Coordinates of C-alpha atoms in Angstrom, one line a residue:
A1 CA -27.1 63.4 18.2
S2 CA -25.7 65.5 21.3
E3 CA -22.8 62.8 21.8
T4 CA -21.8 59.3 21.3
L5 CA -20.2 57.3 24.0
Y6 CA -18.4 54.1 23.8
A7 CA -16.7 51.7 26.1
L8 CA -14.0 49.2 25.3
D9 CA -13.4 45.8 26.6
G10 CA -15.8 46.1 29.5
A11 CA -14.6 49.5 30.8
S12 CA -17.0 50.9 33.4
V13 CA -17.1 54.1 32.7
P14 CA -17.7 55.3 28.6
V15 CA -15.7 57.6 26.8
V16 CA -17.3 60.7 24.7
F17 CA -16.4 59.8 20.9
I18 CA -14.1 62.6 19.6
S19 CA -12.5 61.4 16.7
T20 CA -11.0 57.9 15.2
F21 CA -8.9 55.8 17.0
S22 CA -7.1 52.4 16.7
L23 CA -6.9 49.3 18.8
A24 CA -4.1 47.4 19.7
V25 CA -3.7 43.5 18.0
G26 CA -6.3 41.1 19.5
T27 CA -9.6 40.8 20.4
H28 CA -11.9 43.6 22.0
T29 CA -15.2 44.2 22.9
L30 CA -16.6 47.5 21.6
A31 CA -19.8 49.1 23.6
F32 CA -21.7 52.3 22.5
H33 CA -24.6 54.7 22.2
S34 CA -25.5 58.0 21.2
V35 CA -28.0 60.7 23.1
D36 CA -29.9 63.2 21.6
R37 CA -30.1 66.9 22.7
A38 CA -33.6 66.2 24.4
G39 CA -31.9 63.1 26.9
N40 CA -33.1 60.4 24.7
A41 CA -30.4 57.8 24.6
E42 CA -30.2 55.1 22.1
T43 CA -30.3 51.4 23.4
P44 CA -26.7 50.3 23.9
K45 CA -25.0 48.3 21.2
T46 CA -22.0 45.9 21.1
V47 CA -19.5 44.5 18.7
A48 CA -17.0 41.7 18.8
L49 CA -13.7 43.1 17.1
T50 CA -10.6 41.2 16.3
M51 CA -7.9 43.3 15.7
F52 CA -4.9 41.8 13.0
G53 CA -1.2 43.2 12.7
P54 CA 0.4 43.5 9.4
D55 CA 0.5 40.1 7.6
V56 CA 3.1 39.6 5.1
T57 CA 3.4 35.6 5.8
P58 CA 1.8 33.5 3.1
P59 CA -0.3 30.5 3.4
T60 CA 1.2 26.8 3.7
L61 CA 0.7 24.8 0.7
A62 CA 1.3 21.3 0.3
L63 CA 0.6 18.6 -2.8
T64 CA -0.5 15.5 -3.4
P65 CA 0.8 13.0 -4.8
A66 CA 4.4 14.6 -3.2
D67 CA 7.2 15.6 -5.1
G68 CA 9.6 12.8 -6.4
S69 CA 6.9 10.2 -5.4
T70 CA 5.9 7.4 -7.8
T71 CA 1.8 5.9 -7.6
T72 CA 0.8 3.0 -9.1
A73 CA -2.5 4.7 -9.6
T74 CA -3.4 5.9 -13.0
T75 CA -6.1 7.9 -11.7
P76 CA -4.9 9.6 -8.5
V77 CA -6.1 12.0 -6.4
I78 CA -4.5 15.2 -7.4
A79 CA -4.9 17.4 -4.1
A80 CA -3.7 20.6 -2.6
V81 CA -3.7 21.4 1.0
Y82 CA -3.5 25.1 2.5
S83 CA -3.6 26.8 5.6
D84 CA -3.0 30.4 7.1
A85 CA -2.4 31.5 10.6
G86 CA -2.8 35.0 9.9
R87 CA -6.2 36.0 8.5
G88 CA -7.3 32.9 6.8
A89 CA -6.8 31.3 3.2
D90 CA -8.8 32.6 0.5
A91 CA -10.1 29.4 -1.2
A92 CA -11.6 31.8 -3.9
T93 CA -8.2 32.7 -5.2
L94 CA -7.0 28.9 -5.5
R95 CA -5.9 27.5 -8.7
L96 CA -4.6 23.8 -9.5
S97 CA -3.1 22.6 -12.7
L98 CA -2.2 19.2 -14.1
D99 CA 0.6 19.2 -16.7
G100 CA 0.0 22.5 -17.4
V101 CA -4.0 22.4 -17.9
D102 CA -6.2 24.3 -15.2
V103 CA -8.2 21.9 -13.7
T104 CA -9.6 24.3 -11.1
T105 CA -13.2 24.3 -11.7
Q106 CA -13.4 20.6 -11.9
A107 CA -11.7 20.1 -8.5
A108 CA -13.8 20.1 -5.3
V109 CA -12.6 23.0 -3.6
T110 CA -13.1 23.6 0.3
A111 CA -11.9 26.1 2.5
S112 CA -8.8 24.1 3.2
S113 CA -8.2 21.7 0.2
A114 CA -8.8 21.2 -3.3
A115 CA -9.0 17.5 -4.9
F116 CA -9.3 16.5 -8.4
V117 CA -9.3 13.3 -10.0
P118 CA -8.6 12.5 -13.6
A119 CA -11.3 11.6 -15.7
A120 CA -8.9 9.4 -17.7
A121 CA -5.9 7.6 -16.9
L122 CA -2.7 9.1 -17.1
A123 CA 0.3 7.9 -19.2
Q124 CA 2.9 6.2 -17.7
G125 CA 5.8 8.6 -16.5
A126 CA 6.2 12.1 -15.1
H127 CA 3.4 14.3 -14.5
T128 CA 3.5 17.9 -12.8
V129 CA 1.0 19.2 -10.4
S130 CA 1.2 23.3 -9.9
A131 CA -1.4 25.0 -7.4
R132 CA -1.4 28.9 -6.2
V133 CA -3.5 30.1 -3.5
A134 CA -3.8 33.7 -1.4
D135 CA -4.6 34.4 2.2
L136 CA -7.2 37.0 3.0
A137 CA -4.1 39.7 3.3
G138 CA -3.1 39.3 -0.4
N139 CA -0.2 37.0 0.1
Y140 CA 0.5 34.4 -2.3
A141 CA 1.9 30.9 -1.7
S142 CA 2.5 28.7 -4.7
S143 CA 4.0 24.9 -5.2
T144 CA 5.2 22.8 -7.7
S145 CA 5.3 18.7 -7.5
T146 CA 6.4 16.6 -10.5
F147 CA 5.3 12.6 -9.6
F148 CA 5.4 9.5 -11.8
V149 CA 2.8 7.0 -12.8
D150 CA 4.0 3.3 -12.9
S151 CA 1.2 0.9 -12.9
M152 CA 2.8 -2.0 -15.3
S153 CA 4.9 -4.7 -13.5
P154 CA 8.1 -5.9 -14.8
I155 CA 8.8 -8.8 -17.2
T156 CA 11.1 -12.0 -16.6
T157 CA 12.8 -14.3 -18.6
V158 CA 14.5 -17.5 -17.6
L159 CA 18.0 -17.9 -18.3
I160 CA 20.2 -20.7 -19.7
N161 CA 23.7 -19.8 -19.8
G162 CA 23.0 -16.4 -20.1
L163 CA 20.5 -16.3 -23.3
P164 CA 16.7 -16.2 -22.9
A165 CA 14.6 -19.5 -22.7
G166 CA 12.3 -19.7 -25.6
S167 CA 9.7 -22.2 -24.1
T168 CA 7.8 -23.0 -20.9
S169 CA 9.2 -26.5 -21.0
L170 CA 12.8 -27.0 -20.8
I171 CA 15.4 -29.7 -21.2
V172 CA 18.7 -28.8 -19.9
I173 CA 21.7 -30.2 -18.5
S174 CA 23.1 -30.3 -14.9
T175 CA 25.9 -28.2 -16.1
D176 CA 23.9 -25.6 -17.4
S177 CA 23.6 -22.5 -15.2
L178 CA 20.0 -20.9 -14.9
G179 CA 19.2 -17.5 -13.9
F180 CA 16.7 -14.8 -14.9
A181 CA 16.6 -11.1 -16.3
A182 CA 13.8 -8.8 -15.4
T183 CA 13.2 -5.6 -16.9
D184 CA 10.8 -2.7 -16.0
G185 CA 10.2 0.8 -17.7
G186 CA 9.2 2.5 -14.8
S187 CA 10.7 2.5 -11.4
R188 CA 13.1 -0.3 -12.2
V189 CA 13.1 -4.0 -10.5
L190 CA 13.3 -4.3 -7.0
E191 CA 13.6 -8.3 -6.7
T192 CA 12.9 -11.5 -8.5
R193 CA 11.8 -14.3 -6.4
Y194 CA 11.4 -18.4 -7.2
T195 CA 10.2 -21.4 -5.7
L196 CA 10.9 -25.0 -7.1
D197 CA 8.3 -27.6 -7.0
G198 CA 5.6 -25.7 -5.1
S199 CA 7.7 -24.7 -2.2
T200 CA 6.3 -22.4 0.2
A201 CA 9.6 -21.1 0.6
S202 CA 10.9 -18.3 -2.2
F203 CA 14.0 -17.3 -2.6
V204 CA 15.4 -14.1 -4.0
F205 CA 17.2 -14.7 -7.0
S206 CA 20.9 -13.1 -6.5
S207 CA 23.1 -15.3 -8.7
T208 CA 23.1 -18.3 -11.3
F209 CA 22.3 -21.7 -10.3
S210 CA 22.3 -25.3 -11.4
L211 CA 20.0 -28.3 -10.7
A212 CA 20.8 -32.0 -10.8
G213 CA 18.9 -34.3 -12.7
G214 CA 15.6 -34.9 -12.7
T215 CA 12.1 -33.2 -13.2
Y216 CA 11.4 -29.7 -11.5
T217 CA 8.7 -26.8 -11.7
L218 CA 10.1 -23.5 -11.5
A219 CA 7.9 -20.5 -10.4
F220 CA 9.0 -17.0 -10.6
H221 CA 8.1 -13.4 -10.6
S222 CA 9.6 -9.8 -10.2
Q223 CA 8.4 -6.6 -8.5
D224 CA 9.4 -3.4 -9.1
R225 CA 9.9 -0.6 -6.7
A226 CA 6.5 0.6 -7.0
G227 CA 5.0 -2.3 -5.6
N228 CA 3.6 -3.7 -9.0
L229 CA 4.1 -7.6 -8.9
E230 CA 4.4 -9.5 -12.1
T231 CA 1.9 -12.4 -12.3
L232 CA 3.5 -15.7 -11.4
Q233 CA 5.0 -17.5 -14.3
V234 CA 5.7 -21.3 -14.1
E235 CA 8.5 -23.5 -16.2
A236 CA 8.6 -27.2 -16.6
L237 CA 12.1 -28.4 -16.4
T238 CA 14.0 -31.5 -17.3
V239 CA 17.4 -31.9 -16.4
L240 CA 19.6 -34.3 -17.9

């Protein structure tokens, strides 16, 4: 070729290429063609160029379930969501693990997220998710989240004068104090509610109480802080 000419960003006068050059950060249009010594001109070509500056910022990376959260699901969705405002996230670099086991190959991985659902129920208690991903400039981000599985409801017992009642049909006297004791091995008890004789209005248990002579139907249950609700229990009471 006799010479190669090029024009940047729609310039009307092309420049003869002499040596390599650099472009400012941003988008550019480069048009070029060559001419041989016989005067034959190549059909002009045009390419769109995007120039990036130095990228030293890692991608953003968020995990689900969130750190410190509690879920009632025993097979929760384990997810990593990532993005990069620079050159973009490189999903091929993603690594996702649950409780120290790499589950990347079992996850559904896209350009911006990865999701994994355990095949078997997770044990009650704490679990840890870890993830690592890079952007196309090679900057890595990593994150860890510890969450808790609590799918078990509280257990509530009726107390008579502070002692557990061992029957669902009770005979007490009007001076006896009635109450409840609720236990929960996970997120802890939020509240205990009870009703008398099928009332639509329930009471939050806060202190012991007594009943006048007669017969009653006492229904009660507790709820923990994860939202697990105990199955309603019913006691038949005869108060003397």
